[in-house]
PDB file of C-alpha atoms in Angstrom:
ATOM      1  CA  GLN A   1      -0.079   0.037  -0.027  1.00 55.00           C
ATOM      2  CA  VAL A   2       1.553   3.299  -0.996  1.00 64.00           C
ATOM      3  CA  GLU A   3      -0.038   5.066   1.847  1.00 80.00           C
ATOM      4  CA  HIS A   4       1.100   2.795   4.602  1.00 88.00           C
ATOM      5  CA  PRO A   5       3.342   5.549   6.026  1.00 92.00           C
ATOM      6  CA  VAL A   6       0.266   7.483   6.987  1.00 92.00           C
ATOM      7  CA  THR A   7      -1.421   4.434   8.857  1.00 90.00           C
ATOM      8  CA  GLU A   8       2.032   3.743  10.569  1.00 92.00           C
ATOM      9  CA  LEU A   9       2.347   7.225  11.923  1.00 93.00           C
ATOM     10  CA  VAL A  10      -1.261   7.701  13.201  1.00 93.00           C
ATOM     11  CA  THR A  11      -1.381   4.046  14.786  1.00 92.00           C
ATOM     12  CA  GLY A  12       2.309   3.739  15.850  1.00 90.00           C
ATOM     13  CA  LEU A  13       2.478   0.197  14.127  1.00 90.00           C
ATOM     14  CA  ASP A  14       5.114  -1.027  11.798  1.00 89.00           C
ATOM     15  CA  LEU A  15       2.732  -2.435   8.929  1.00 89.00           C
ATOM     16  CA  VAL A  16       5.756  -3.910   7.055  1.00 89.00           C
ATOM     17  CA  GLY A  17       7.068  -5.579   9.946  1.00 90.00           C
ATOM     18  CA  LEU A  18       3.554  -6.996  10.910  1.00 89.00           C
ATOM     19  CA  GLN A  19       3.159  -8.232   7.279  1.00 89.00           C
ATOM     20  CA  LEU A  20       6.352 -10.045   7.628  1.00 93.00           C
ATOM     21  CA  ARG A  21       5.512 -11.667  10.910  1.00 91.00           C
ATOM     22  CA  ILE A  22       2.153 -12.852   9.489  1.00 91.00           C
ATOM     23  CA  GLY A  23       4.169 -14.275   6.478  1.00 94.00           C
ATOM     24  CA  ALA A  24       6.160 -16.215   8.728  1.00 96.00           C
ATOM     25  CA  GLY A  25       3.197 -17.643  10.359  1.00 94.00           C
ATOM     26  CA  GLU A  26       2.960 -15.762  13.633  1.00 92.00           C
ATOM     27  CA  LYS A  27      -0.454 -14.868  15.109  1.00 89.00           C
ATOM     28  CA  LEU A  28      -0.977 -11.329  16.046  1.00 84.00           C
ATOM     29  CA  ALA A  29      -3.115  -9.856  18.778  1.00 81.00           C
ATOM     30  CA  GLY A  30      -6.493  -8.988  17.641  1.00 75.00           C
ATOM     31  CA  GLU A  31      -6.512  -5.502  19.546  1.00 77.00           C
ATOM     32  CA  ARG A  32      -7.532  -2.543  17.437  1.00 85.00           C
ATOM     33  CA  PRO A  33      -4.828   0.201  17.283  1.00 87.00           C
ATOM     34  CA  VAL A  34      -5.353   3.466  18.843  1.00 90.00           C
ATOM     35  CA  GLU A  35      -5.313   6.165  16.286  1.00 91.00           C
ATOM     36  CA  ARG A  36      -3.786   9.436  17.272  1.00 95.00           C
ATOM     37  CA  GLY A  37      -3.074  12.764  15.420  1.00 97.00           C
ATOM     38  CA  HIS A  38      -3.182  13.181  11.599  1.00 96.00           C
ATOM     39  CA  ALA A  39      -0.756  12.474   8.771  1.00 96.00           C
ATOM     40  CA  VAL A  40      -0.515  13.832   5.302  1.00 96.00           C
ATOM     41  CA  GLU A  41       1.310  12.336   2.309  1.00 96.00           C
ATOM     42  CA  VAL A  42       2.270  13.496  -1.035  1.00 95.00           C
ATOM     43  CA  ARG A  43       3.963  11.433  -3.904  1.00 94.00           C
ATOM     44  CA  LEU A  44       6.989  12.936  -5.182  1.00 96.00           C
ATOM     45  CA  ASN A  45       7.030  12.271  -8.857  1.00 96.00           C
ATOM     46  CA  ALA A  46       9.477  12.895 -11.716  1.00 96.00           C
ATOM     47  CA  GLU A  47       6.896  14.511 -13.980  1.00 95.00           C
ATOM     48  CA  ASP A  48       5.847  17.937 -15.088  1.00 88.00           C
ATOM     49  CA  PRO A  49       2.351  18.928 -13.869  1.00 84.00           C
ATOM     50  CA  ASP A  50       2.402  21.821 -16.470  1.00 82.00           C
ATOM     51  CA  ARG A  51       2.710  19.366 -19.332  1.00 82.00           C
ATOM     52  CA  ASP A  52      -0.136  17.024 -18.332  1.00 83.00           C
ATOM     53  CA  PHE A  53       2.249  15.139 -16.001  1.00 87.00           C
ATOM     54  CA  ALA A  54       4.500  13.995 -18.669  1.00 89.00           C
ATOM     55  CA  PRO A  55       7.371  12.018 -17.170  1.00 89.00           C
ATOM     56  CA  SER A  56      10.701  13.794 -16.556  1.00 93.00           C
ATOM     57  CA  PRO A  57      13.379  11.081 -16.801  1.00 94.00           C
ATOM     58  CA  GLY A  58      16.936  12.030 -16.203  1.00 96.00           C
ATOM     59  CA  ARG A  59      19.705  12.507 -13.657  1.00 97.00           C
ATOM     60  CA  ILE A  60      19.134  14.097 -10.320  1.00 98.00           C
ATOM     61  CA  THR A  61      21.997  16.461  -9.879  1.00 98.00           C
ATOM     62  CA  LEU A  62      20.952  17.831  -6.439  1.00 98.00           C
ATOM     63  CA  LEU A  63      18.620  16.355  -3.897  1.00 98.00           C
ATOM     64  CA  GLU A  64      18.028  17.949  -0.406  1.00 98.00           C
ATOM     65  CA  LEU A  65      15.501  16.155   1.566  1.00 97.00           C
ATOM     66  CA  PRO A  66      13.689  17.705   4.566  1.00 98.00           C
ATOM     67  CA  SER A  67      13.741  16.545   8.058  1.00 96.00           C
ATOM     68  CA  GLY A  68      12.294  17.529  11.506  1.00 96.00           C
ATOM     69  CA  PRO A  69       9.752  16.828  13.927  1.00 96.00           C
ATOM     70  CA  GLY A  70       6.893  14.792  12.397  1.00 97.00           C
ATOM     71  CA  ILE A  71       8.569  14.530   8.967  1.00 98.00           C
ATOM     72  CA  ARG A  72       9.179  11.188   7.176  1.00 97.00           C
ATOM     73  CA  VAL A  73      10.727  10.690   3.667  1.00 97.00           C
ATOM     74  CA  ASP A  74      10.625   7.360   2.001  1.00 95.00           C
ATOM     75  CA  SER A  75      12.698   7.499  -1.082  1.00 96.00           C
ATOM     76  CA  HIS A  76      15.295   5.299  -3.071  1.00 95.00           C
ATOM     77  CA  ALA A  77      16.544   8.570  -4.883  1.00 96.00           C
ATOM     78  CA  TYR A  78      19.827  10.210  -4.187  1.00 97.00           C
ATOM     79  CA  ASN A  79      22.218  12.843  -5.692  1.00 97.00           C
ATOM     80  CA  GLY A  80      23.311  11.409  -9.100  1.00 97.00           C
ATOM     81  CA  TYR A  81      20.356   8.906  -9.369  1.00 97.00           C
ATOM     82  CA  PHE A  82      19.084   8.453 -12.981  1.00 97.00           C
ATOM     83  CA  VAL A  83      15.167   8.399 -13.124  1.00 96.00           C
ATOM     84  CA  PRO A  84      14.435   5.764 -15.967  1.00 95.00           C
ATOM     85  CA  PRO A  85      12.100   6.773 -18.732  1.00 91.00           C
ATOM     86  CA  ASN A  86      10.051   3.384 -18.686  1.00 88.00           C
ATOM     87  CA  TYR A  87       8.945   2.808 -15.003  1.00 84.00           C
ATOM     88  CA  ASP A  88       6.662   4.610 -12.377  1.00 86.00           C
ATOM     89  CA  SER A  89       8.000   8.148 -12.118  1.00 90.00           C
ATOM     90  CA  MET A  90       7.659   8.069  -8.288  1.00 94.00           C
ATOM     91  CA  ILE A  91      10.915   8.913  -6.702  1.00 96.00           C
ATOM     92  CA  GLY A  92       9.613   9.111  -3.057  1.00 96.00           C
ATOM     93  CA  LYS A  93       6.963   9.903  -0.522  1.00 96.00           C
ATOM     94  CA  LEU A  94       6.979  12.736   1.858  1.00 97.00           C
ATOM     95  CA  ILE A  95       4.816  12.450   5.004  1.00 97.00           C
ATOM     96  CA  ALA A  96       4.041  14.885   7.563  1.00 98.00           C
ATOM     97  CA  TYR A  97       2.412  13.774  10.914  1.00 98.00           C
ATOM     98  CA  GLY A  98       1.000  16.251  13.529  1.00 98.00           C
ATOM     99  CA  ALA A  99      -1.301  16.234  16.562  1.00 97.00           C
ATOM    100  CA  THR A 100      -3.847  17.906  14.440  1.00 97.00           C
ATOM    101  CA  ARG A 101      -4.633  18.105  10.427  1.00 96.00           C
ATOM    102  CA  GLU A 102      -3.530  21.843  10.663  1.00 96.00           C
ATOM    103  CA  GLN A 103      -0.289  20.895  12.216  1.00 98.00           C
ATOM    104  CA  ALA A 104       0.389  18.191   9.760  1.00 98.00           C
ATOM    105  CA  ILE A 105      -0.276  20.567   6.840  1.00 98.00           C
ATOM    106  CA  LYS A 106       1.909  23.315   8.333  1.00 98.00           C
ATOM    107  CA  ARG A 107       4.690  20.780   8.759  1.00 98.00           C
ATOM    108  CA  MET A 108       4.050  19.526   5.120  1.00 98.00           C
ATOM    109  CA  ARG A 109       4.327  23.137   3.805  1.00 98.00           C
ATOM    110  CA  ILE A 110       7.722  23.660   5.659  1.00 98.00           C
ATOM    111  CA  ALA A 111       9.090  20.291   4.433  1.00 98.00           C
ATOM    112  CA  LEU A 112       8.002  20.978   0.906  1.00 98.00           C
ATOM    113  CA  SER A 113       9.700  24.418   0.966  1.00 98.00           C
ATOM    114  CA  GLU A 114      12.857  22.720   2.222  1.00 97.00           C
ATOM    115  CA  MET A 115      12.861  20.193  -0.439  1.00 97.00           C
ATOM    116  CA  VAL A 116      15.280  20.677  -3.447  1.00 98.00           C
ATOM    117  CA  VAL A 117      15.412  18.258  -6.497  1.00 97.00           C
ATOM    118  CA  GLU A 118      17.400  19.601  -9.400  1.00 98.00           C
ATOM    119  CA  GLY A 119      18.110  18.173 -12.903  1.00 97.00           C
ATOM    120  CA  ILE A 120      14.476  16.945 -13.566  1.00 97.00           C
ATOM    121  CA  GLN A 121      11.005  18.253 -13.218  1.00 96.00           C
ATOM    122  CA  THR A 122       8.892  17.163 -10.134  1.00 97.00           C
ATOM    123  CA  ASN A 123       5.349  17.603  -9.090  1.00 96.00           C
ATOM    124  CA  ILE A 124       6.689  19.496  -5.840  1.00 97.00           C
ATOM    125  CA  PRO A 125       5.548  22.947  -7.030  1.00 95.00           C
ATOM    126  CA  LEU A 126       2.117  21.552  -7.358  1.00 94.00           C
ATOM    127  CA  HIS A 127       2.073  20.127  -3.845  1.00 96.00           C
ATOM    128  CA  ARG A 128       3.123  23.475  -2.497  1.00 97.00           C
ATOM    129  CA  GLU A 129       0.134  24.995  -4.066  1.00 94.00           C
ATOM    130  CA  LEU A 130      -2.291  22.299  -2.792  1.00 93.00           C
ATOM    131  CA  MET A 131      -0.988  22.747   0.758  1.00 96.00           C
ATOM    132  CA  LEU A 132      -2.206  26.324   0.420  1.00 95.00           C
ATOM    133  CA  ASP A 133      -5.615  25.532  -1.236  1.00 92.00           C
ATOM    134  CA  ALA A 134      -8.606  26.421   1.088  1.00 92.00           C
ATOM    135  CA  LYS A 135     -10.694  23.492  -0.081  1.00 90.00           C
ATOM    136  CA  PHE A 136      -7.851  21.102   0.587  1.00 90.00           C
ATOM    137  CA  VAL A 137      -6.777  22.683   4.001  1.00 92.00           C
ATOM    138  CA  GLU A 138     -10.509  22.483   5.155  1.00 91.00           C
ATOM    139  CA  GLY A 139     -10.804  18.815   4.234  1.00 88.00           C
ATOM    140  CA  GLY A 140     -13.673  16.659   3.071  1.00 82.00           C
ATOM    141  CA  THR A 141     -12.424  16.772  -0.621  1.00 86.00           C
ATOM    142  CA  SER A 142     -13.259  13.852  -2.900  1.00 87.00           C
ATOM    143  CA  ILE A 143     -10.993  11.724  -5.153  1.00 88.00           C
ATOM    144  CA  HIS A 144     -12.096  14.152  -7.772  1.00 89.00           C
ATOM    145  CA  TYR A 145     -10.590  17.119  -6.177  1.00 88.00           C
ATOM    146  CA  LEU A 146      -7.184  17.368  -8.163  1.00 85.00           C
ATOM    147  CA  GLU A 147      -8.778  16.768 -11.513  1.00 86.00           C
ATOM    148  CA  ASN A 148     -11.648  19.195 -10.784  1.00 87.00           C
ATOM    149  CA  ARG A 149      -8.940  21.744  -9.600  1.00 85.00           C
ATOM    150  CA  LEU A 150      -6.720  21.308 -12.462  1.00 83.00           C
ATOM    151  CA  ALA A 151      -9.464  21.648 -14.933  1.00 85.00           C
ATOM    152  CA  ALA A 152     -10.733  24.832 -13.436  1.00 85.00           C
ATOM    153  CA  LYS A 153      -7.066  26.227 -13.548  1.00 81.00           C
ATOM    154  CA  GLN A 154      -6.665  25.210 -17.233  1.00 80.00           C
ATOM    155  CA  GLN A 155     -10.183  26.950 -18.109  1.00 83.00           C
ATOM    156  CA  ALA A 156      -9.079  30.122 -16.147  1.00 83.00           C
ATOM    157  CA  ALA A 157      -5.583  30.376 -17.959  1.00 73.00           C
ATOM    158  CA  PRO A 158      -6.888  31.140 -21.391  1.00 68.00           C
ATOM    159  CA  GLU A 159      -8.985  34.005 -19.837  1.00 62.00           C
ATOM    160  CA  GLU A 160      -5.929  35.367 -17.969  1.00 59.00           C
ATOM    161  CA  ALA A 161      -3.874  35.448 -21.178  1.00 51.00           C
TER     162      ALA A 161
END
């Protein structure tokens, strides 16, 4: 599950470790985990949101990852890594945890502002915009939120030109 870090942060469970234990035949306690706080995750993709999310393969010439309280980065990328053109464009996941949704979003904003990826295009600028979008910050958006937001932005663009 791509979003498993969110579940891990709000429950304190190591889901991958639990899956390995189950795979080894261990029985797990049936207690329901206690959920606490809020987590927000973004997929860091090597793609250009301004060009219909076209892949952006190439060499990462500089990669600086954020850190700090409540920040988790899961990535295989590194300085000098070559993003191949024929696979999933995800280069990592950035997850921010906080006691509240508001705190998690604030931490995500800071983490995204600290993130540096050079040599390729990424969707980081889009994530920065989304963390400031009132509808997202308020919560309760649907799975169609992003496509509707991008369509509205595209319709407004010709009018502004």
